[in-house]
Amino acid sequence: MKRLNVAVAGLGYVGMSLAVLLARKHSVIAFDIDPDRIAKVNAGQSTVADQEIDKALATEDLSLTGTLDPEAAFSGADFIIVAAPTNYDEQAHFFDTSAVEDVIRTARVHNKSALIVIKSTIPVGFTAQQRAVLMDDGIAFSPEFLREGKALYDNYYPSRIIVGAKGDSAAQFAEMLKDASLKPEVEILLTGSDEAEAIKLFANTYLATRVAFFNELDSFGLAQGLNVSELINGVCLDPRVGTGYNNPSFGYGGYCLPKDTKQLLANYKDVPHQLVQAVVDANSSRKKFIAEQIVKTGAKTLGVYRLTMKQGSDNMRSSAMYDVVKYLLAEGAHVIVYEPMLPDDNLKGAEIVESLDEFLHRSDQVICNRKDAVIQAFSGPIFTRDIFGVD
């Protein structure tokens, strides 16, 4: 495949991983409004916690530069990838797409011909709306199916590549992603933009449904005194069920699953639906149930170990542990927290302990969503629902 010029706007885990992936074979300019992120890229450092990205930056000959200048980023690009954040607005019950819209408009000022490919998660119908409003057919959507902390690995070995547009440019973009991957065969699917947007939301909602199902199974087992490991293994040995996403947790969290399920609910509008709402409600109930079980242990000082969503992640957005801690504090529990990545003391009522040794010494019971090497070596009481030691 010929060498292409690619602009990537937004350097979260989606944009950073795509920039590194494509910089192995193409010339990539990364754009962001955050000077610290651009400084990191130009210093050969990752903007997110991802071991594969760190390794690639250290060992591979990448054609990757960062800039704060939109003209420098977009003017010479063959493809412009938009990976700006779309946080869920709880008041509007919809994604906030303003950052994506700003990038699209800015990009078009400097480049009239490149295909703009949205990688940010967006509501169903957003791409078509942008095409109509801007009278621009050169806008496409391509869903990402990446795990935080393993985003580059998932780009190396994609389950499928989907582009919500049809035509030569869309096909070339899909081939570029396929060619940059390390997987011998990857299925490419070119769809309508609405269909691609819906695929992303339904895929993540299905994963959230599995998490909620096995968490409710675990709640039942915990309440009834059952061996949950045996119960899950017995259910999952049926090949129709399988073992994916079957390790109980305090609830699903992170950047994608909570907001995508809520956005899908908003898209349903007047279409009859029960299941998706039940999944959202089940996740809330699970976190409250976990907090109640912790309180029942009677431990005086509850030590919350890590607030991040999962092992290897630097993300605390919508972490299930946050809500569990809030429930515990509402019950009057004495809570201390060990989280070295916590930027500020924004857990009112909880004491942040910076020393791990002090934290472990003071905790009558350690609370952790996922066990790591530190917790595995801890000999004191631990409350976790991490049965299989996987995410």
Short mmCIF file of C-alpha atoms in Angstrom, two decimals:
data_model
loop_
_atom_site.label_atom_id
_atom_site.label_comp_id
_atom_site.label_asym_id
_atom_site.label_seq_id
_atom_site.Cartn_x
_atom_site.Cartn_y
_atom_site.Cartn_z
CA MET A 1 0.00 0.00 0.00
CA LYS A 2 1.33 3.47 -0.86
CA ARG A 3 2.46 5.74 1.95
CA LEU A 4 -0.29 8.11 3.05
CA ASN A 5 -0.49 11.29 5.11
CA VAL A 6 -2.81 10.88 8.09
CA ALA A 7 -3.97 13.39 10.68
CA VAL A 8 -5.26 12.14 14.03
CA ALA A 9 -7.20 14.67 16.12
CA GLY A 10 -7.50 13.78 19.79
CA LEU A 11 -4.89 11.87 21.77
CA GLY A 12 -6.84 9.78 24.24
CA TYR A 13 -6.46 6.01 24.09
CA VAL A 14 -8.28 5.76 20.74
CA GLY A 15 -6.36 8.50 18.96
CA MET A 16 -2.98 7.66 20.50
CA SER A 17 -3.22 3.99 19.59
CA LEU A 18 -4.32 4.75 16.02
CA ALA A 19 -1.53 7.29 15.59
CA VAL A 20 1.10 4.75 16.64
CA LEU A 21 -0.49 1.96 14.59
CA LEU A 22 -0.52 3.98 11.37
CA ALA A 23 2.85 5.70 11.95
CA ARG A 24 4.55 2.36 11.35
CA LYS A 25 3.72 2.58 7.63
CA HIS A 26 2.42 6.10 7.03
CA SER A 27 3.23 9.70 7.90
CA VAL A 28 1.09 10.71 10.87
CA ILE A 29 0.57 14.13 12.41
CA ALA A 30 -1.21 14.07 15.77
CA PHE A 31 -3.28 17.10 16.73
CA ASP A 32 -4.60 18.02 20.16
CA ILE A 33 -5.50 21.20 22.04
CA ASP A 34 -3.61 19.98 25.13
CA PRO A 35 0.03 21.19 25.03
CA ASP A 36 1.12 18.50 27.50
CA ARG A 37 -0.12 15.73 25.22
CA ILE A 38 1.65 17.18 22.20
CA ALA A 39 4.85 17.57 24.20
CA LYS A 40 4.66 13.91 25.18
CA VAL A 41 4.16 12.74 21.60
CA ASN A 42 7.11 14.80 20.38
CA ALA A 43 9.23 13.41 23.21
CA GLY A 44 8.37 9.86 22.16
CA GLN A 45 6.06 9.27 25.10
CA SER A 46 2.51 7.96 25.28
CA THR A 47 -0.40 10.09 26.44
CA VAL A 48 -2.14 7.02 27.92
CA ALA A 49 -1.22 3.95 29.95
CA ASP A 50 -0.63 1.20 27.38
CA GLN A 51 2.40 -1.11 27.42
CA GLU A 52 2.21 -1.89 23.70
CA ILE A 53 2.24 1.81 22.85
CA ASP A 54 5.22 2.38 25.15
CA LYS A 55 7.05 -0.50 23.48
CA ALA A 56 6.30 0.73 19.96
CA LEU A 57 7.44 4.27 20.76
CA ALA A 58 10.69 2.93 22.23
CA THR A 59 11.58 0.35 19.59
CA GLU A 60 9.92 1.15 16.26
CA ASP A 61 10.81 3.69 13.59
CA LEU A 62 7.60 5.70 13.62
CA SER A 63 6.75 8.66 11.42
CA LEU A 64 4.81 10.50 14.12
CA THR A 65 4.85 14.14 15.14
CA GLY A 66 2.49 16.20 17.26
CA THR A 67 1.24 19.73 16.73
CA LEU A 68 -1.10 22.30 18.23
CA ASP A 69 -1.46 23.94 14.81
CA PRO A 70 -4.57 22.73 12.94
CA GLU A 71 -3.28 23.91 9.56
CA ALA A 72 -0.06 21.92 9.99
CA ALA A 73 -2.07 18.87 11.02
CA PHE A 74 -4.85 18.87 8.45
CA SER A 75 -3.75 20.68 5.29
CA GLY A 76 -1.74 17.87 3.70
CA ALA A 77 -3.70 14.88 5.00
CA ASP A 78 -5.20 12.13 2.85
CA PHE A 79 -7.31 11.02 5.81
CA ILE A 80 -8.35 12.93 8.92
CA ILE A 81 -9.27 10.77 11.92
CA VAL A 82 -11.39 12.41 14.62
CA ALA A 83 -10.96 10.90 18.08
CA ALA A 84 -12.24 13.79 20.18
CA PRO A 85 -14.11 13.05 23.43
CA THR A 86 -17.90 12.68 23.46
CA ASN A 87 -18.87 12.61 27.10
CA TYR A 88 -22.43 11.69 28.02
CA ASP A 89 -24.47 14.70 29.14
CA GLU A 90 -26.65 13.49 32.02
CA GLN A 91 -28.93 16.54 31.74
CA ALA A 92 -29.47 16.30 27.98
CA HIS A 93 -29.45 12.46 28.01
CA PHE A 94 -27.23 12.55 24.93
CA PHE A 95 -23.58 12.56 23.91
CA ASP A 96 -21.89 15.95 23.88
CA THR A 97 -20.60 15.99 20.31
CA SER A 98 -19.38 19.60 20.33
CA ALA A 99 -15.68 18.65 20.30
CA VAL A 100 -16.19 16.37 17.29
CA GLU A 101 -18.14 19.06 15.45
CA ASP A 102 -15.39 21.61 16.14
CA VAL A 103 -12.71 19.30 14.73
CA ILE A 104 -14.74 18.57 11.58
CA ARG A 105 -15.29 22.25 10.87
CA THR A 106 -11.69 23.18 11.61
CA ALA A 107 -10.37 20.35 9.45
CA ARG A 108 -12.50 21.43 6.49
CA VAL A 109 -11.14 24.97 6.69
CA HIS A 110 -7.67 23.59 6.00
CA ASN A 111 -8.47 20.58 3.81
CA LYS A 112 -11.43 20.39 1.42
CA SER A 113 -10.87 16.90 0.02
CA ALA A 114 -9.65 14.43 2.66
CA LEU A 115 -12.09 11.85 3.99
CA ILE A 116 -12.90 12.76 7.59
CA VAL A 117 -13.38 9.59 9.62
CA ILE A 118 -15.01 9.88 13.03
CA LYS A 119 -13.71 7.35 15.55
CA SER A 120 -15.40 8.98 18.54
CA THR A 121 -18.55 7.24 19.73
CA ILE A 122 -21.57 9.24 18.57
CA PRO A 123 -25.38 9.00 18.53
CA VAL A 124 -27.10 7.12 15.73
CA GLY A 125 -27.73 9.59 12.91
CA PHE A 126 -24.93 12.02 13.80
CA THR A 127 -22.76 11.42 10.71
CA ALA A 128 -25.72 11.79 8.35
CA GLN A 129 -26.70 14.97 10.15
CA GLN A 130 -23.20 16.43 9.75
CA ARG A 131 -23.15 15.54 6.07
CA ALA A 132 -26.47 17.31 5.57
CA VAL A 133 -25.68 20.40 7.65
CA LEU A 134 -22.24 20.89 6.10
CA MET A 135 -23.30 19.65 2.65
CA ASP A 136 -20.26 17.39 2.77
CA ASP A 137 -20.32 13.72 1.76
CA GLY A 138 -16.69 13.30 2.77
CA ILE A 139 -17.52 12.43 6.38
CA ALA A 140 -17.60 8.82 7.58
CA PHE A 141 -17.84 6.93 10.85
CA SER A 142 -15.71 3.95 11.80
CA PRO A 143 -16.44 2.34 15.18
CA GLU A 144 -13.55 1.34 17.41
CA PHE A 145 -13.66 -1.78 19.56
CA LEU A 146 -10.68 -1.10 21.81
CA ARG A 147 -9.98 -1.90 25.44
CA GLU A 148 -8.33 0.77 27.54
CA GLY A 149 -4.81 -0.34 28.38
CA LYS A 150 -4.78 -2.69 25.39
CA ALA A 151 -5.81 -0.31 22.63
CA LEU A 152 -2.78 -0.80 20.39
CA TYR A 153 -2.95 -4.58 20.78
CA ASP A 154 -6.59 -4.47 19.72
CA ASN A 155 -5.62 -2.37 16.70
CA TYR A 156 -2.92 -4.89 15.84
CA TYR A 157 -5.42 -7.76 16.06
CA PRO A 158 -8.87 -6.35 15.24
CA SER A 159 -11.95 -8.57 15.36
CA ARG A 160 -13.34 -6.68 12.35
CA ILE A 161 -12.97 -3.35 10.57
CA ILE A 162 -16.16 -1.40 9.94
CA VAL A 163 -16.49 1.85 8.02
CA GLY A 164 -19.83 3.61 7.85
CA ALA A 165 -19.51 4.82 4.28
CA LYS A 166 -19.36 3.28 0.84
CA GLY A 167 -17.02 4.30 -1.94
CA ASP A 168 -13.37 4.24 -2.89
CA SER A 169 -12.14 6.46 -0.04
CA ALA A 170 -13.96 4.41 2.60
CA ALA A 171 -12.58 1.18 1.14
CA GLN A 172 -9.06 2.64 1.07
CA PHE A 173 -9.35 3.73 4.70
CA ALA A 174 -10.44 0.24 5.72
CA GLU A 175 -7.56 -1.31 3.78
CA MET A 176 -5.14 1.08 5.46
CA LEU A 177 -6.25 -0.16 8.89
CA LYS A 178 -6.10 -3.77 7.76
CA ASP A 179 -2.65 -3.35 6.23
CA ALA A 180 -1.36 -1.75 9.44
CA SER A 181 -2.64 -4.62 11.58
CA LEU A 182 -0.66 -7.77 12.37
CA LYS A 183 -3.59 -10.11 11.78
CA PRO A 184 -3.38 -12.15 8.54
CA GLU A 185 -7.11 -12.02 7.81
CA VAL A 186 -9.49 -9.32 8.98
CA GLU A 187 -13.06 -9.02 7.75
CA ILE A 188 -13.96 -5.59 6.39
CA LEU A 189 -17.55 -4.38 6.45
CA LEU A 190 -18.65 -1.22 4.65
CA THR A 191 -22.05 -0.11 5.90
CA GLY A 192 -24.29 2.91 6.05
CA SER A 193 -23.26 5.50 8.64
CA ASP A 194 -26.36 4.95 10.79
CA GLU A 195 -25.72 1.22 10.82
CA ALA A 196 -22.07 1.68 11.83
CA GLU A 197 -23.06 4.00 14.68
CA ALA A 198 -25.68 1.51 15.89
CA ILE A 199 -23.20 -1.38 15.67
CA LYS A 200 -20.91 0.38 18.14
CA LEU A 201 -23.66 1.10 20.65
CA PHE A 202 -25.25 -2.34 20.44
CA ALA A 203 -21.89 -4.14 20.67
CA ASN A 204 -20.96 -2.32 23.87
CA THR A 205 -24.46 -2.71 25.28
CA TYR A 206 -24.24 -6.46 24.72
CA LEU A 207 -20.94 -6.54 26.63
CA ALA A 208 -22.54 -4.51 29.41
CA THR A 209 -25.42 -7.00 29.45
CA ARG A 210 -23.01 -9.90 29.94
CA VAL A 211 -21.23 -8.09 32.74
CA ALA A 212 -24.56 -7.33 34.42
CA PHE A 213 -25.74 -10.94 33.98
CA PHE A 214 -22.69 -12.51 35.62
CA ASN A 215 -22.70 -9.87 38.34
CA GLU A 216 -26.32 -10.73 39.17
CA LEU A 217 -25.39 -14.41 39.12
CA ASP A 218 -22.61 -13.58 41.57
CA SER A 219 -24.97 -11.56 43.78
CA PHE A 220 -27.29 -14.57 43.96
CA GLY A 221 -24.42 -16.92 44.75
CA LEU A 222 -23.05 -14.60 47.42
CA ALA A 223 -26.46 -14.19 49.06
CA GLN A 224 -27.17 -17.94 48.97
CA GLY A 225 -23.71 -19.08 50.04
CA LEU A 226 -23.00 -20.87 46.76
CA ASN A 227 -19.61 -21.62 45.20
CA VAL A 228 -19.75 -18.96 42.48
CA SER A 229 -16.69 -20.28 40.65
CA GLU A 230 -18.35 -23.66 40.20
CA LEU A 231 -21.61 -21.99 39.23
CA ILE A 232 -20.04 -19.83 36.53
CA ASN A 233 -17.90 -22.66 35.16
CA GLY A 234 -20.93 -24.89 34.90
CA VAL A 235 -22.90 -22.25 33.02
CA CYS A 236 -20.04 -21.21 30.72
CA LEU A 237 -19.00 -24.70 29.61
CA ASP A 238 -22.03 -24.51 27.34
CA PRO A 239 -20.43 -23.27 24.09
CA ARG A 240 -23.52 -21.19 23.39
CA VAL A 241 -22.68 -19.18 26.52
CA GLY A 242 -18.87 -19.11 26.44
CA THR A 243 -16.44 -17.55 28.89
CA GLY A 244 -16.19 -13.93 27.71
CA TYR A 245 -16.85 -11.21 30.29
CA ASN A 246 -17.84 -13.77 32.93
CA ASN A 247 -15.59 -12.63 35.79
CA PRO A 248 -17.70 -10.84 38.41
CA SER A 249 -16.89 -7.26 39.32
CA PHE A 250 -18.33 -4.42 41.36
CA GLY A 251 -20.09 -3.23 38.19
CA TYR A 252 -19.18 -2.15 34.69
CA GLY A 253 -17.52 1.23 34.39
CA GLY A 254 -14.95 3.13 32.38
CA TYR A 255 -15.40 5.42 29.43
CA CYS A 256 -17.52 3.34 27.06
CA LEU A 257 -20.01 0.95 28.60
CA PRO A 258 -21.85 3.35 30.95
CA LYS A 259 -22.30 6.11 28.40
CA ASP A 260 -22.97 3.86 25.39
CA THR A 261 -25.82 2.03 27.13
CA LYS A 262 -27.40 5.33 28.14
CA GLN A 263 -26.99 6.78 24.65
CA LEU A 264 -28.62 3.71 23.13
CA LEU A 265 -31.55 4.22 25.49
CA ALA A 266 -31.88 7.80 24.27
CA ASN A 267 -31.81 6.67 20.63
CA TYR A 268 -34.68 4.24 21.22
CA LYS A 269 -37.11 7.09 21.95
CA ASP A 270 -40.60 5.65 21.26
CA VAL A 271 -39.39 2.21 20.14
CA PRO A 272 -40.51 -0.41 22.72
CA HIS A 273 -37.58 -1.51 24.87
CA GLN A 274 -37.03 -3.09 28.26
CA LEU A 275 -33.69 -4.90 28.23
CA VAL A 276 -31.28 -1.96 27.89
CA GLN A 277 -32.93 -0.04 30.72
CA ALA A 278 -32.77 -3.18 32.85
CA VAL A 279 -29.02 -3.43 32.22
CA VAL A 280 -28.46 0.16 33.36
CA ASP A 281 -30.60 -0.42 36.45
CA ALA A 282 -28.89 -3.75 37.22
CA ASN A 283 -25.49 -2.06 37.22
CA SER A 284 -26.67 0.51 39.74
CA SER A 285 -28.21 -2.20 41.92
CA ARG A 286 -25.02 -4.24 41.82
CA LYS A 287 -22.88 -1.41 43.17
CA LYS A 288 -25.32 -0.81 46.01
CA PHE A 289 -25.44 -4.55 46.79
CA ILE A 290 -21.63 -4.71 46.91
CA ALA A 291 -21.51 -1.79 49.34
CA GLU A 292 -24.10 -3.47 51.56
CA GLN A 293 -22.08 -6.70 51.61
CA ILE A 294 -18.96 -4.78 52.59
CA VAL A 295 -20.74 -3.00 55.43
CA LYS A 296 -22.01 -6.37 56.72
CA THR A 297 -18.43 -7.53 57.28
CA GLY A 298 -18.27 -5.15 60.24
CA ALA A 299 -14.72 -4.02 59.47
CA LYS A 300 -13.91 -0.71 61.15
CA THR A 301 -11.53 0.84 58.63
CA LEU A 302 -12.28 -0.03 55.01
CA GLY A 303 -9.26 0.34 52.74
CA VAL A 304 -10.23 0.94 49.11
CA TYR A 305 -7.37 -0.21 46.90
CA ARG A 306 -7.37 1.62 43.56
CA LEU A 307 -10.19 3.52 41.90
CA THR A 308 -9.15 2.77 38.33
CA MET A 309 -11.54 0.84 36.13
CA LYS A 310 -9.30 -2.23 35.79
CA GLN A 311 -5.69 -3.41 35.93
CA GLY A 312 -3.31 -1.58 33.62
CA SER A 313 -5.68 1.36 33.17
CA ASP A 314 -5.17 4.98 34.17
CA ASN A 315 -8.87 5.69 33.78
CA MET A 316 -11.09 6.47 36.75
CA ARG A 317 -13.98 7.81 34.66
CA SER A 318 -17.28 6.28 35.75
CA SER A 319 -15.37 3.70 37.78
CA ALA A 320 -17.69 1.34 39.66
CA MET A 321 -15.48 1.75 42.72
CA TYR A 322 -16.31 5.46 42.93
CA ASP A 323 -20.00 4.69 43.40
CA VAL A 324 -19.26 1.88 45.87
CA VAL A 325 -17.19 4.30 47.96
CA LYS A 326 -20.02 6.86 47.89
CA TYR A 327 -22.48 4.22 49.11
CA LEU A 328 -20.07 3.24 51.90
CA LEU A 329 -19.62 6.84 53.00
CA ALA A 330 -23.39 7.35 52.99
CA GLU A 331 -23.61 4.41 55.41
CA GLY A 332 -21.18 6.17 57.75
CA ALA A 333 -18.26 3.85 57.05
CA HIS A 334 -14.68 4.94 57.74
CA VAL A 335 -13.01 4.74 54.33
CA ILE A 336 -9.37 5.23 53.40
CA VAL A 337 -8.28 5.16 49.76
CA TYR A 338 -5.02 4.24 48.08
CA GLU A 339 -4.93 5.58 44.53
CA PRO A 340 -1.59 7.01 43.33
CA MET A 341 -3.19 8.31 40.12
CA LEU A 342 -5.87 10.37 41.86
CA PRO A 343 -5.26 13.97 40.70
CA ASP A 344 -7.18 15.65 43.51
CA ASP A 345 -8.95 14.73 46.72
CA ASN A 346 -12.40 14.68 45.11
CA LEU A 347 -13.85 11.95 47.30
CA LYS A 348 -15.34 14.03 50.07
CA GLY A 349 -15.50 12.04 53.29
CA ALA A 350 -12.78 9.55 52.37
CA GLU A 351 -9.16 9.85 53.49
CA ILE A 352 -6.55 9.58 50.74
CA VAL A 353 -3.47 7.66 51.92
CA GLU A 354 -0.39 8.10 49.75
CA SER A 355 1.80 5.43 51.36
CA LEU A 356 0.93 1.86 50.36
CA ASP A 357 2.51 0.43 53.52
CA GLU A 358 0.51 2.80 55.71
CA PHE A 359 -2.65 1.99 53.77
CA LEU A 360 -2.25 -1.77 54.20
CA HIS A 361 -1.32 -1.41 57.87
CA ARG A 362 -4.36 0.73 58.68
CA SER A 363 -6.93 -1.25 56.69
CA ASP A 364 -9.03 -3.70 58.70
CA GLN A 365 -10.29 -4.94 55.35
CA VAL A 366 -9.01 -4.13 51.86
CA ILE A 367 -11.64 -3.56 49.18
CA CYS A 368 -10.54 -4.15 45.59
CA ASN A 369 -12.41 -4.63 42.32
CA ARG A 370 -9.50 -6.42 40.66
CA LYS A 371 -6.57 -8.14 42.37
CA ASP A 372 -3.02 -7.36 41.30
CA ALA A 373 0.38 -8.57 42.55
CA VAL A 374 0.24 -6.26 45.58
CA ILE A 375 -3.10 -7.60 46.73
CA GLN A 376 -2.17 -11.19 45.93
CA ALA A 377 0.71 -10.84 48.42
CA PHE A 378 -1.41 -9.16 51.10
CA SER A 379 -2.21 -11.54 53.97
CA GLY A 380 -5.01 -9.54 55.59
CA PRO A 381 -8.78 -9.66 54.91
CA ILE A 382 -9.78 -8.76 51.35
CA PHE A 383 -13.21 -8.14 49.86
CA THR A 384 -13.32 -8.68 46.11
CA ARG A 385 -15.50 -10.45 43.59
CA ASP A 386 -12.55 -11.08 41.25
CA ILE A 387 -12.87 -14.85 40.95
CA PHE A 388 -10.85 -15.66 37.84
CA GLY A 389 -8.18 -12.94 37.93
CA VAL A 390 -9.04 -11.49 34.52
CA ASP A 391 -10.69 -8.25 33.42
#
